XYZ file of C-alpha atoms in Angstrom:
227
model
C 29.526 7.205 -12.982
C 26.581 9.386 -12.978
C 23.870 10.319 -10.709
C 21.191 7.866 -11.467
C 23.780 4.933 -11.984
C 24.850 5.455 -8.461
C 21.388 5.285 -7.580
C 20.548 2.383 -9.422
C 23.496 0.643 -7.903
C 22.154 1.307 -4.233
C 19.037 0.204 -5.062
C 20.631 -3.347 -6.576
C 23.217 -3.649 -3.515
C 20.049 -3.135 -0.758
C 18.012 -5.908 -2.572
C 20.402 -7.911 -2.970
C 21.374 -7.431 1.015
C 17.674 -8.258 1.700
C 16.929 -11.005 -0.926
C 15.973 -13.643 1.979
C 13.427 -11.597 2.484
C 11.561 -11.785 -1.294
C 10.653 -14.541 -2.982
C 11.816 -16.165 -5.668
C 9.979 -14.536 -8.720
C 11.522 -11.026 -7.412
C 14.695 -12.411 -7.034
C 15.232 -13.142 -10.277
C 13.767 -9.987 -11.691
C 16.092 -8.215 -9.438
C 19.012 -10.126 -11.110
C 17.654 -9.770 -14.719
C 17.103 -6.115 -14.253
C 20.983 -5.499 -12.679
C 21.666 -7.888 -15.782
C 20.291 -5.742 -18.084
C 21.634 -2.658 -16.317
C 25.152 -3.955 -16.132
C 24.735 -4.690 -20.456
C 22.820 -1.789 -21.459
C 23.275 1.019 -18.486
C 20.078 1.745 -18.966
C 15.998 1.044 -17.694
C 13.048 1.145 -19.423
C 9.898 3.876 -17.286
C 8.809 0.669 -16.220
C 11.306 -1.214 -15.001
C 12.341 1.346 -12.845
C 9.016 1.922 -11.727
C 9.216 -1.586 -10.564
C 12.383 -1.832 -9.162
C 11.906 1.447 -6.685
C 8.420 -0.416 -5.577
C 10.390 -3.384 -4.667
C 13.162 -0.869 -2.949
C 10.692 0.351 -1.133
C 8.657 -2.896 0.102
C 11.892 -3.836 1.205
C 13.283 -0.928 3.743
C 14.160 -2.210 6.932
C 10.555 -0.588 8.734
C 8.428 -2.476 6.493
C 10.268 -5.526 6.749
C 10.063 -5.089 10.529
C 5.974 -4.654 9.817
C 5.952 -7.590 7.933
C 7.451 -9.838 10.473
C 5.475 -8.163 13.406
C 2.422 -8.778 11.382
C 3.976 -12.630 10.629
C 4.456 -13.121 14.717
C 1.067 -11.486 15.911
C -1.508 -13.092 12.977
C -3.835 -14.920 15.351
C -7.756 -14.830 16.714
C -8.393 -11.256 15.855
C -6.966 -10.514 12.907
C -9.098 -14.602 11.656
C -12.157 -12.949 12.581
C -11.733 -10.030 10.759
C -10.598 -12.357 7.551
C -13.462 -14.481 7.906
C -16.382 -11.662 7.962
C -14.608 -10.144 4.411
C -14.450 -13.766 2.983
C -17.778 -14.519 3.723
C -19.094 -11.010 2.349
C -17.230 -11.600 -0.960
C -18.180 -14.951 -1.175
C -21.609 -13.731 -0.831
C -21.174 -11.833 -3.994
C -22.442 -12.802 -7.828
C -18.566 -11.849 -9.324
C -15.300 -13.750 -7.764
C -13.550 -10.936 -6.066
C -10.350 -12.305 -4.513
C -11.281 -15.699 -5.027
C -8.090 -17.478 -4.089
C -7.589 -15.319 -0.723
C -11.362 -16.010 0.059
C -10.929 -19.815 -0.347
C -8.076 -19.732 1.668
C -9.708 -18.245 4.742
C -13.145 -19.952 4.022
C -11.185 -23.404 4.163
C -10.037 -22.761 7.312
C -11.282 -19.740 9.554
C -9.479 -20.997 12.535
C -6.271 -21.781 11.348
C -5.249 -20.464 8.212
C -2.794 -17.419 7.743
C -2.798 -14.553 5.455
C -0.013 -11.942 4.909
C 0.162 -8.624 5.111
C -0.418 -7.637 1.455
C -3.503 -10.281 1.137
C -4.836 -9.105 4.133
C -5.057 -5.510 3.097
C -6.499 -6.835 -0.087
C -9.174 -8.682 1.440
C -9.919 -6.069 4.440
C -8.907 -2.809 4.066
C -10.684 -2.053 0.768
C -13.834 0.495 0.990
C -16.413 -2.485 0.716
C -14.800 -4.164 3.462
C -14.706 -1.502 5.672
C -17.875 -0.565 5.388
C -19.403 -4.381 5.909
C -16.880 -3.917 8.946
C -18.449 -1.046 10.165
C -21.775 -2.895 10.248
C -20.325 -5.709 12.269
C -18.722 -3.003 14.999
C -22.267 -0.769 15.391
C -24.377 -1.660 18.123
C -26.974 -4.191 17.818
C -29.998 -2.007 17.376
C -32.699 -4.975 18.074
C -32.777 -8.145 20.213
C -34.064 -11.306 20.727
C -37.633 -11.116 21.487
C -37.900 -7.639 19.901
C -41.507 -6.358 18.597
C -40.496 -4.473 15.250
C -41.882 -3.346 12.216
C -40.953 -3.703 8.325
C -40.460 0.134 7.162
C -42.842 1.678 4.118
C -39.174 1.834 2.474
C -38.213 -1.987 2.704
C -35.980 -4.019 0.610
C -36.465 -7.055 2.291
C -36.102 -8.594 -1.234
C -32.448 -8.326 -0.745
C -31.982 -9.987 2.251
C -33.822 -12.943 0.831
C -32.215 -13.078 -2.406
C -29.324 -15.412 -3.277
C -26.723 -12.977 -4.775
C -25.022 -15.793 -6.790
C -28.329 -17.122 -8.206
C -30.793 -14.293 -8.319
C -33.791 -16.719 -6.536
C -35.688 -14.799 -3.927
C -37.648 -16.244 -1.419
C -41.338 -17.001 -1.283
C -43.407 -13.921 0.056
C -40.266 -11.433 0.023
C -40.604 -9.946 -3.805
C -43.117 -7.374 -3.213
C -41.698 -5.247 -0.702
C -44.818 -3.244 -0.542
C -47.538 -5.899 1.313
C -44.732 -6.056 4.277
C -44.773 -2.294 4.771
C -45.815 -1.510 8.342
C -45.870 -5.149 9.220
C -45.019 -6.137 12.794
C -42.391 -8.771 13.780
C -41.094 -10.399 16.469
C -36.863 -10.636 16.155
C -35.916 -14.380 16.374
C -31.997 -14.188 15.366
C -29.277 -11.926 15.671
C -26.539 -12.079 12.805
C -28.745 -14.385 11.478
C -26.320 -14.747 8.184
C -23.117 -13.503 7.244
C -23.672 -9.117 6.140
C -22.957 -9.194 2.602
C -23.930 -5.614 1.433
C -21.938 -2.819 2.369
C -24.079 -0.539 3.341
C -24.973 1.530 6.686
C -27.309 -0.377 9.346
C -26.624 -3.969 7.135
C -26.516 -6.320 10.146
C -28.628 -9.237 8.993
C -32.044 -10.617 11.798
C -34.218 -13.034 11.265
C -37.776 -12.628 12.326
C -41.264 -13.888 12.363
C -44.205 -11.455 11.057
C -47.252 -11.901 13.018
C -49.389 -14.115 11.979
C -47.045 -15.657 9.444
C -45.586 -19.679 9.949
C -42.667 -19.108 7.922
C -39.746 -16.550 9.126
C -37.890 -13.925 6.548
C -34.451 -12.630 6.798
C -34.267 -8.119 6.999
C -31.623 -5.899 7.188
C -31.349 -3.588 10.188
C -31.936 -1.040 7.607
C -35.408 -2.422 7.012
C -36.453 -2.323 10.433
C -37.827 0.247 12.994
C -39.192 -0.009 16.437
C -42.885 -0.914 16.541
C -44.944 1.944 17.041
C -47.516 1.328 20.005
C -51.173 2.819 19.149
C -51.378 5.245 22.314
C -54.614 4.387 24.447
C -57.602 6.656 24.396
């Protein structure tokens, strides 16, 4: 027998050892492919490919992950779910739709494994819109602010999935310099991933009507200094 029958052999006996562990799509690919094997003594690139990625999802230390991960889903790791659903739901295209649906059906209580939660959480985009979430709060309640010269206040008031912006936000350029007083933290869900992308609501002096602004459209309010 040579080399790389041997090998294929191990790799057939240790899913075959672990097959309560995989479900029920790779357990019959696993048993058409040691079919195949047994008939032809051959793979194709690709079905070896395949059958060392499911060799290797199934050593013991991932296994062990998985079931750690399985025990310990709870609070936290829901939180974390539900800010990445809601910024991809937030979105014009239907990334992830069927993991986001699961989580935005129920924050509190549903469960999502390993592999989905990566999917959903670890990604660049989410990281980042994570990263926004974890920065400290640069404005409160009650704040005095102003819009910066360099707004795009249009995109906090824009639905992504529509395109409508609100009344009064479209030209960026009349709120330049305006004060504000901050009215709402976190005042929707961050669904840009970008720096400084926490989301306030706040009332421009003078105004009846309240606008949503990034943090990233926002600076203190410059004081005139007394003569």
């Amino acid at each position: 027998m040579s080399d790389a029958s041997i090998n294929y052999q191990k790799a057939f006996n240790h899913l075959q050892y672990h097959a309560r562990h995989m479900n029920m799509w790779e357990q019959g690919f696993v048993d058409s492919l040691e079919h195949q094997f047994k008939q032809k003594g051959r793979l194709s690139v690709s079905q070896d490919r395949h059958l060392l990625k499911l060799t290797d999802k199934y050593n013991m230390d991932k296994i062990r992950e998985v079931q750690q991960w399985n025990k310990n889903y709870g609070p936290e790791q829901r939180d974390i779910a539900v800010k990445c659903a809601k910024y991809y739901d937030g979105q014009y295209a239907n990334y992830f739709h069927d993991i986001v649906r699961k989580v935005l059906d129920d924050p509190e209580g549903h469960f999502l494994s390993l592999g989905e939660f990566n999917k959903l959480c670890k990604n660049k985009y989410a990281l980042k819109v994570l990263a926004s979430y974890d920065a400290p709060e640069k404005f409160a309640v009650g704040d005095m602010v102003q819009i910066r010269a360099s707004n795009r206040v249009d995109i906090a008031n824009t639905d992504q999935k529509t395109g409508a912006v609100a009344r009064g936000t479209r030209s960026t350029y009349l709120l330049a310099e305006k004060t504000c007083m901050v009215l709402e933290v976190n005042a929707l869900p961050i669904t840009r991933a970008a720096k400084n992308s926490r989301v306030y609501k706040v009332l421009i002096i003078d105004e009846t009507s309240p606008i949503y602004v990034h943090e990233s459209d926002l600076k203190k309010l410059r004081r005139r200094k007394k003569k």
